[in-house]
Amino acid sequence: MTPRSCPCGLPEPYQECCGRFHRGVAAAPTAEALMRSRYSAFARQDAEYLLRTWHPRNRPARLDLDPRMRWTGLEILGTTGGSAFHTTGTVTFRASYRGGVLHERSRFERVDGAWVYVDGDFLPE
């Protein structure tokens, strides 16, 4: 991954991919796009974006990210719903970090037309 490429794994440069969502100039059009942008936000230590895209009923008051955490890759394993025609969706993914892997099925909903993260279930490796 070059410094300018997007952490989410798509081939576009960060500024044109997840960066536009992080800056607030566009909203993620699908649950998968939101999941990718949230992964990128974790990789870039963007707690503000993570809180902004968390469902209001589950959103923590604050988020303290570990600056030593190094995310190294994202693999989308499957999706259900989550398109422009849905109000809910799930994304199953594997996110790698230095020293381990996070395997999760995340749930997303639309709130006021925007996709937000609700919660997730950790899955066995």
Coordinates of N, CA and C in Angstrom, one line a residue, residues 17-18 26 29 36 48 65 68 72 88 90 106 112 125:
C17 N -11.4 8.2 -2.3 CA -12.1 7.0 -1.8 C -12.7 7.4 -0.4
C18 N -12.2 6.8 0.6 CA -12.8 7.1 2.0 C -12.5 8.5 2.5
A26 N -19.1 13.8 1.1 CA -20.0 12.8 0.5 C -20.4 11.8 1.7
P29 N -22.6 5.5 0.2 CA -23.8 5.1 -0.5 C -24.4 3.7 -0.1
R36 N -16.1 0.0 4.9 CA -14.7 0.3 4.4 C -14.2 1.7 5.0
E48 N -13.4 11.0 15.4 CA -14.5 11.9 15.1 C -15.4 11.3 14.0
L65 N -8.7 5.8 20.7 CA -8.0 4.9 19.9 C -6.5 4.7 20.3
R68 N -0.8 3.1 18.9 CA 0.2 2.0 18.5 C -0.5 0.9 17.6
T72 N -3.6 -3.5 9.0 CA -2.8 -3.9 7.8 C -3.6 -4.4 6.6
T88 N -31.5 -1.6 6.0 CA -30.5 -2.3 6.9 C -29.6 -3.1 6.0
T90 N -25.9 -6.0 6.5 CA -24.8 -6.5 7.2 C -23.5 -6.7 6.3
S106 N -20.9 -7.1 11.0 CA -21.4 -5.8 11.4 C -22.8 -5.5 10.9
D112 N -32.0 8.9 9.1 CA -32.1 10.1 8.3 C -31.4 10.0 6.9
E125 N -12.2 -17.4 14.2 CA -11.3 -17.5 13.0 C -11.3 -18.8 12.4

